Coordinates of C-alpha atoms (C1' of nucleotides) in Angstrom, one line a residue:
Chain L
X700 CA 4.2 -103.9 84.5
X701 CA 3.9 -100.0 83.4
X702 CA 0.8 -99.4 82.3
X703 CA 0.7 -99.3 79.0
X704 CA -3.0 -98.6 78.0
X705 CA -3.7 -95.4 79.3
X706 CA -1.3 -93.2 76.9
X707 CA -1.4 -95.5 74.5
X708 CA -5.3 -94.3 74.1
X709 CA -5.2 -90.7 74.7
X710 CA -2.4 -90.9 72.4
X711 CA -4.5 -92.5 69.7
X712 CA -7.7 -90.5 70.2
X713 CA -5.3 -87.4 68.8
X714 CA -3.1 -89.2 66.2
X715 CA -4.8 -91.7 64.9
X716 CA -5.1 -91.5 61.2
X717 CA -7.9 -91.1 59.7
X718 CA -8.4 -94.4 57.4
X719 CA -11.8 -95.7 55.3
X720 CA -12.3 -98.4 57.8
X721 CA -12.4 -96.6 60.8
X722 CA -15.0 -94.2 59.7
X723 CA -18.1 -94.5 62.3
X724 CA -20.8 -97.3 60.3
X725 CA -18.1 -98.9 58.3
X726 CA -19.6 -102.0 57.6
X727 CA -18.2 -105.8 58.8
X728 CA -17.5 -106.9 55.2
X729 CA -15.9 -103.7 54.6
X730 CA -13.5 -104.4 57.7
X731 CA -12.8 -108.1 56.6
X732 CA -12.4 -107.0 53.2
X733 CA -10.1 -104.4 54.3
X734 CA -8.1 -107.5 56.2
X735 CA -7.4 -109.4 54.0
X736 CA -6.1 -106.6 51.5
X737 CA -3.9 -105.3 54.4
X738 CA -2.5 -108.8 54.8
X739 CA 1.2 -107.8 53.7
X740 CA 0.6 -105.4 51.4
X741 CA 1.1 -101.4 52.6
X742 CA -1.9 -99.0 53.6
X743 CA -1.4 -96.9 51.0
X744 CA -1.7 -99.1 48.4
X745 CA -5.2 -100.6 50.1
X746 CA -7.3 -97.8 50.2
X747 CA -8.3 -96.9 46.7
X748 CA -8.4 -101.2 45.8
X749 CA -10.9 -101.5 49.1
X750 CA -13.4 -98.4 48.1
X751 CA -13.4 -100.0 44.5
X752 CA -13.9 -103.9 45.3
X753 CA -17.2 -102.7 47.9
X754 CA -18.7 -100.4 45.6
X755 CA -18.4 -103.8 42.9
X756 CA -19.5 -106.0 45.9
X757 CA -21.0 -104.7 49.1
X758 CA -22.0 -108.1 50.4
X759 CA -20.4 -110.9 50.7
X760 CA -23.3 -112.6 49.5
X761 CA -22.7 -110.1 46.4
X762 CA -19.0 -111.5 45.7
X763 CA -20.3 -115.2 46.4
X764 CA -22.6 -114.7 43.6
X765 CA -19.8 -114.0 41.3
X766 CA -16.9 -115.8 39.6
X767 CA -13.6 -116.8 41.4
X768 CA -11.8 -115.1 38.1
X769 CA -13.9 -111.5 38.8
X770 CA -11.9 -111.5 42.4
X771 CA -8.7 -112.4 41.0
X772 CA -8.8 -109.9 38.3
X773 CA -10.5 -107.2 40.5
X774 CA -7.1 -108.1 43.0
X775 CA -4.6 -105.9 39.9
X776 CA -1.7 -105.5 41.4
X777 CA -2.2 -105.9 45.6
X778 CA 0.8 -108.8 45.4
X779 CA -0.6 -112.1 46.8
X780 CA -3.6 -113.0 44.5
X781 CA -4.3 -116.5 46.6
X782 CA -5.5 -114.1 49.3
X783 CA -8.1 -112.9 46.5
X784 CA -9.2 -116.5 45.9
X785 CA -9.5 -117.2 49.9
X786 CA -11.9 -113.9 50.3
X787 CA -14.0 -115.1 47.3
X788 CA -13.9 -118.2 49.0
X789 CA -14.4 -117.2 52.2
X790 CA -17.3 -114.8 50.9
X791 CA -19.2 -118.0 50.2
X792 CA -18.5 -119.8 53.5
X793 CA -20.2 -116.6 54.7
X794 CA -23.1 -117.0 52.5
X795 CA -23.5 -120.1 52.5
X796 CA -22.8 -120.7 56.4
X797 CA -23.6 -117.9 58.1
X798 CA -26.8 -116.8 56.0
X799 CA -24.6 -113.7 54.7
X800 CA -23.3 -112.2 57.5
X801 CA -19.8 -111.8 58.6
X802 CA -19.9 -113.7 61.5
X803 CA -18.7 -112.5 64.8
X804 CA -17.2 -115.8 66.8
X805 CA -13.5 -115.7 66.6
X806 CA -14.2 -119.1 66.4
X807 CA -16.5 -119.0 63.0
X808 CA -13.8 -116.7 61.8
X809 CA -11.0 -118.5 62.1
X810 CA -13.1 -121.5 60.6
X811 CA -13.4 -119.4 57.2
X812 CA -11.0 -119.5 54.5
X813 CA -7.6 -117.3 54.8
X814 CA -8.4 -115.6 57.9
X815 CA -5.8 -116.5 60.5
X816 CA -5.7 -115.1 64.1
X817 CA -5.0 -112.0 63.5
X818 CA -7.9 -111.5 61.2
X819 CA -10.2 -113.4 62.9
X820 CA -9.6 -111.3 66.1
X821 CA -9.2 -108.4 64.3
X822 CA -12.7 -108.4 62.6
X823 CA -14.3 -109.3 66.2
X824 CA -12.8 -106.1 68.0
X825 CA -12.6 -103.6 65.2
X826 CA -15.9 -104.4 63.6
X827 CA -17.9 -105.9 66.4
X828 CA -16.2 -104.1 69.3
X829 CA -15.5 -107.4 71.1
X830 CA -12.8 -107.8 73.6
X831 CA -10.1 -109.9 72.0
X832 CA -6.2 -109.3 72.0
X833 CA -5.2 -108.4 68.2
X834 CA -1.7 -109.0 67.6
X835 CA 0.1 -107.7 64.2
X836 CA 3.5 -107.5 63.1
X837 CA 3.6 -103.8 64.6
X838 CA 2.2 -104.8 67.7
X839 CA 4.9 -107.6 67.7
X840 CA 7.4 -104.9 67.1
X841 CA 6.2 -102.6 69.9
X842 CA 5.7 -105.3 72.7
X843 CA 9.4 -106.5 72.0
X844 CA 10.8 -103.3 72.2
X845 CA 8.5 -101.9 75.2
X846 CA 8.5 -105.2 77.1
X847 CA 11.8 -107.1 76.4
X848 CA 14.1 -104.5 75.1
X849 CA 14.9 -105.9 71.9
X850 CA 15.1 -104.4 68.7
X851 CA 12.5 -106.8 66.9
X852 CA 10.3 -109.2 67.8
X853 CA 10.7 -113.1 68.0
X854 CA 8.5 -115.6 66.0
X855 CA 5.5 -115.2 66.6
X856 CA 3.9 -117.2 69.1
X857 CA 0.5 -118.1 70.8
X858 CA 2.1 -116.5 73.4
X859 CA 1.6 -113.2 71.9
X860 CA -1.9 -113.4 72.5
X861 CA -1.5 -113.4 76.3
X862 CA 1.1 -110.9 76.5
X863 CA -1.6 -108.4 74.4
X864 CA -4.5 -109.7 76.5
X865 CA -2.6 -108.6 79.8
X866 CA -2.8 -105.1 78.5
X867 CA -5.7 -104.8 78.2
X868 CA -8.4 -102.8 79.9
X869 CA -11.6 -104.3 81.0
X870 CA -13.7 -102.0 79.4
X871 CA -14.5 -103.2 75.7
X872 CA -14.6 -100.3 73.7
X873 CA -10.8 -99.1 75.5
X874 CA -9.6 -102.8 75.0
X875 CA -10.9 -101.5 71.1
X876 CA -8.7 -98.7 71.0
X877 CA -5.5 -100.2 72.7
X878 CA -5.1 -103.1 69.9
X879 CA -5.6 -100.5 67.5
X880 CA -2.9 -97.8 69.4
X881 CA -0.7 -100.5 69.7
X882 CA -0.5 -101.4 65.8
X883 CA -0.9 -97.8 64.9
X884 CA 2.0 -96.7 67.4
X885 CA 4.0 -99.5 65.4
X886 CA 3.1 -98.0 62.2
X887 CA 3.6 -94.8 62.5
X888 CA 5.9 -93.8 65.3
X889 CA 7.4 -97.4 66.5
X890 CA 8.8 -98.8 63.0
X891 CA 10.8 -101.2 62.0
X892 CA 13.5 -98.9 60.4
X893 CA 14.3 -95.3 61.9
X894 CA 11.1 -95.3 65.1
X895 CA 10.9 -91.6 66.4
X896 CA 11.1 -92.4 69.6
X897 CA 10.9 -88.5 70.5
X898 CA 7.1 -88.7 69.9
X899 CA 6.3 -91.9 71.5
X900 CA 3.7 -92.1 74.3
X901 CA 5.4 -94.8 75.9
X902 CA 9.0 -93.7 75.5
X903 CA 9.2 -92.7 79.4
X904 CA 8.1 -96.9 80.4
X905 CA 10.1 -98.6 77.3
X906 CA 12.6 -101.2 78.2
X907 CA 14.4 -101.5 74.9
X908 CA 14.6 -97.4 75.4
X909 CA 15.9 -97.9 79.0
X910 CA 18.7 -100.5 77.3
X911 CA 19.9 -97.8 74.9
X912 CA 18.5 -99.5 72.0
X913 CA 20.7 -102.8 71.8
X914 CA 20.3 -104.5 68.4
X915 CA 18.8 -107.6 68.9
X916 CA 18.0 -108.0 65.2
X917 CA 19.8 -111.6 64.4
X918 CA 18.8 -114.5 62.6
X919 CA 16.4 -112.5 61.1
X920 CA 16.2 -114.2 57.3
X921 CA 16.3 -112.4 54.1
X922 CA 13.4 -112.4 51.6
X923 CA 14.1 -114.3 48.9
X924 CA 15.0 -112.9 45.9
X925 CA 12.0 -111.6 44.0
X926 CA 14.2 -110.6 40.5
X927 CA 14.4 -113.8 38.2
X928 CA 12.3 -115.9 40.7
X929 CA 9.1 -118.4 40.4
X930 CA 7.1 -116.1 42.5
X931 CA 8.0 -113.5 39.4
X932 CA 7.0 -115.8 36.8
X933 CA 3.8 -116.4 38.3
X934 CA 3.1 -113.0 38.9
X935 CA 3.9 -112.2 34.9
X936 CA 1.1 -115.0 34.1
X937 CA -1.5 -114.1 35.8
X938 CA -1.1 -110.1 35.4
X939 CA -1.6 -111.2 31.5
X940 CA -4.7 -113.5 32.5
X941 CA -6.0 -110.3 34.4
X942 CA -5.7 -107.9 31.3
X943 CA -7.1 -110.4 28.8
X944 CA -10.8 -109.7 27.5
X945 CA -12.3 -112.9 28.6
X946 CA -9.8 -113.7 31.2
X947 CA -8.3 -116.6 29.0
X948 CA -5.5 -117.1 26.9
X949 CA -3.7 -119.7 24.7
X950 CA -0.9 -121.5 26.5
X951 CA 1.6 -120.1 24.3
X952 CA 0.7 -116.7 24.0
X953 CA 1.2 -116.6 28.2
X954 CA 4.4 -115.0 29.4
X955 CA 6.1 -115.7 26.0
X956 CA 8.4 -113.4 27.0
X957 CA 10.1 -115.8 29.8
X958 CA 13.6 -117.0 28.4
X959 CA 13.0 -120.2 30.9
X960 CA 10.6 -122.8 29.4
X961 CA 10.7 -125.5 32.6
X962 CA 10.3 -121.9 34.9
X963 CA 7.3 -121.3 33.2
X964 CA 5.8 -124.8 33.0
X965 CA 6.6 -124.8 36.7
X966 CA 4.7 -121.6 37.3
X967 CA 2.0 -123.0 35.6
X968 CA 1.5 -125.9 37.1
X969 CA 1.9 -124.8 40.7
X970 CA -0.8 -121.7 39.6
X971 CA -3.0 -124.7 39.0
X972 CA -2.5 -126.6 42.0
X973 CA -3.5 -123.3 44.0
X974 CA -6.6 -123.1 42.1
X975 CA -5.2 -119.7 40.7
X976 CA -5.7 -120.5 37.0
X977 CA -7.2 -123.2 34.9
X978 CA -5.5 -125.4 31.8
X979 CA -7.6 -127.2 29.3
X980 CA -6.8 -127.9 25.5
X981 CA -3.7 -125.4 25.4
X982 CA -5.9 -122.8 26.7
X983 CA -5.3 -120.5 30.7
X984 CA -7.9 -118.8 32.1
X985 CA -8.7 -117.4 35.6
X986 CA -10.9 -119.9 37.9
X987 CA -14.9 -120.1 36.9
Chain F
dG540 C1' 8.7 -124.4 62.9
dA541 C1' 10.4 -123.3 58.4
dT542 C1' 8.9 -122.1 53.9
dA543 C1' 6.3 -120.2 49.9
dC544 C1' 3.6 -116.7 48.5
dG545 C1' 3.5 -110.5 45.0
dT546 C1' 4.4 -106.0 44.4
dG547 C1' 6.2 -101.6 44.8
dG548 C1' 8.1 -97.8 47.6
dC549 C1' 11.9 -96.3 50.4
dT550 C1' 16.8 -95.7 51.7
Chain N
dT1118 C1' 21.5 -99.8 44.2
dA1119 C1' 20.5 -104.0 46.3
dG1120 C1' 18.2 -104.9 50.2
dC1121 C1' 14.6 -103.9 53.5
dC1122 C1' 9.9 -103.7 54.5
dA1123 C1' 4.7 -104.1 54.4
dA1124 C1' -2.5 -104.8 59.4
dG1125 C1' -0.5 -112.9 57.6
dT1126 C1' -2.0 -117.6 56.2
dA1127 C1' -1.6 -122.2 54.9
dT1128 C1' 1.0 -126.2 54.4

DNA sequence: GATACGTGGCT
DNA sequence: TAGCCAAGTAT
């Protein structure tokens, strides 16, 4: 196997961008916080929600002490609220587990609410400096193409985690940088849609390079469509919850504006069951 | 393992 | 423009 680590580094100690949570005393909370924001939704987007929600709450013990509906409505417009809920949630695992501090186990991590094994690992390297493998999407992307030659990755896999680990160096704080090269090299040079494979560190070692990018891309599955759908209908009811004064609202004044009655009951009711909203006596508000 | 889950920018 | 895509997790 090329080895991959050594220009994957010097190539990230010059290109890496320079985002909030790798500023030098960035804080564990701010990294998990961070997590769970970038959990599908763009950069971009991230960085002026994360410097607002830790200046509102830079402990977790801070955000425990809150309420569930302060989180959601704090989320806006990130996409996902449940992951809001699970960081409020897991915010009070932390207090009331770990004496308020993020813990640093993968183990403990992956025990708290909405971290998965990406985050779990992720918060162990990149705010602990631990030697873990952290596998993303991007990192899924760049392994496929620079290992197996195909245009995009399979499902994901446990097996993931061994093919990262392998590529790593034994020093810690270079393992550090190489899961982070890896998903910034995905990012920004390696993506998805048009990768510039002209400034790619690895270009010279890169099977799928060496194959004349095939297209491997099948049975990849559409996203559903987001126009017209549940997910929107959902979205429209608590974006109206968010904006209220008090977080509350009668029944009928909620997303009044969707032509389908039984879409909106169903909304409701499978807001409820995620703990997303409460109903009583015609009223909707965001969880207490 | 397949599916549900938001929102907005880009092509 | 309709579709693709984005630092995943839980069920």
């Amino acid at each position: 196997m090329p080895d991959l680590a050594a220009p994957l580094i010097a190539w990230f100690r010059s290109n890496a961008r320079d985002l909030p949570w790798r500023a030098p005393g960035f804080s564990a909370w701010g990294t998990l916080v961070s997590e769970f924001m970038l959990q599908q939704t763009p950069v971009n987007r991230v960085i002026p929600h994360l410097a607002a929600w830790l200046e509102r709450w830079p402990t977790p013990t801070a955000l425990a002490g809150d309420a569930p509906a302060a989180a959601v409505a704090q989320w806006a417009n990130l996409g996902y609220p449940r992951r809001a809920l699970w960081l409020h949630r897991a915010a009070v695992e932390i207090r009331d587990r770990h004496e308020g501090i993020v813990p640093r186990r993968v183990e403990d991590l992956l025990a708290l609410t909405g971290i998965g094994d990406y985050t779990a690992r992720a918060v162990a390297v990149f705010a602990y400096g631990d030697r873990h493998p952290v596998v993303d999407t991007n990192t899924r992307r760049v392994l496929a193409r620079a290992l197996e030659g195909r245009s995009q990755p399979g499902a994901p896999s446990k097996g993931d985690l061994a093919t990262m680990a392998a590529l790593l160096p034994e020093d810690q704080a270079e393992a550090a940088i190489v899961n982070a090269a890896a998903m910034e090299l995905g990012a920004v040079v390696c993506t998805a849609r048009a990768p510039r494979c002209e400034a790619c560190p690895i270009a010279h070692a890169c099977a799928w390079r060496a194959a004349s990018y095939p297209d491997t891309g099948d049975g990849r599955r559409r996203q559903a469509r987001y126009e017209g759908s549940d997910r929107q209908a959902r979205g429209a009811i608590l974006r109206a919850l968010r904006h209220a004064p008090t977080h509350e609202l009668p029944e009928e004044a909620v997303a009044s504006d969707l032509a389908d009655r039984a879409q909106r009951d169903r909304a409701i009711d499978s807001l409820v069951a995620d703990g997303l909203i409460e109903a009583s006596g015609g009223t909707l508000r965001l969880p207490r």
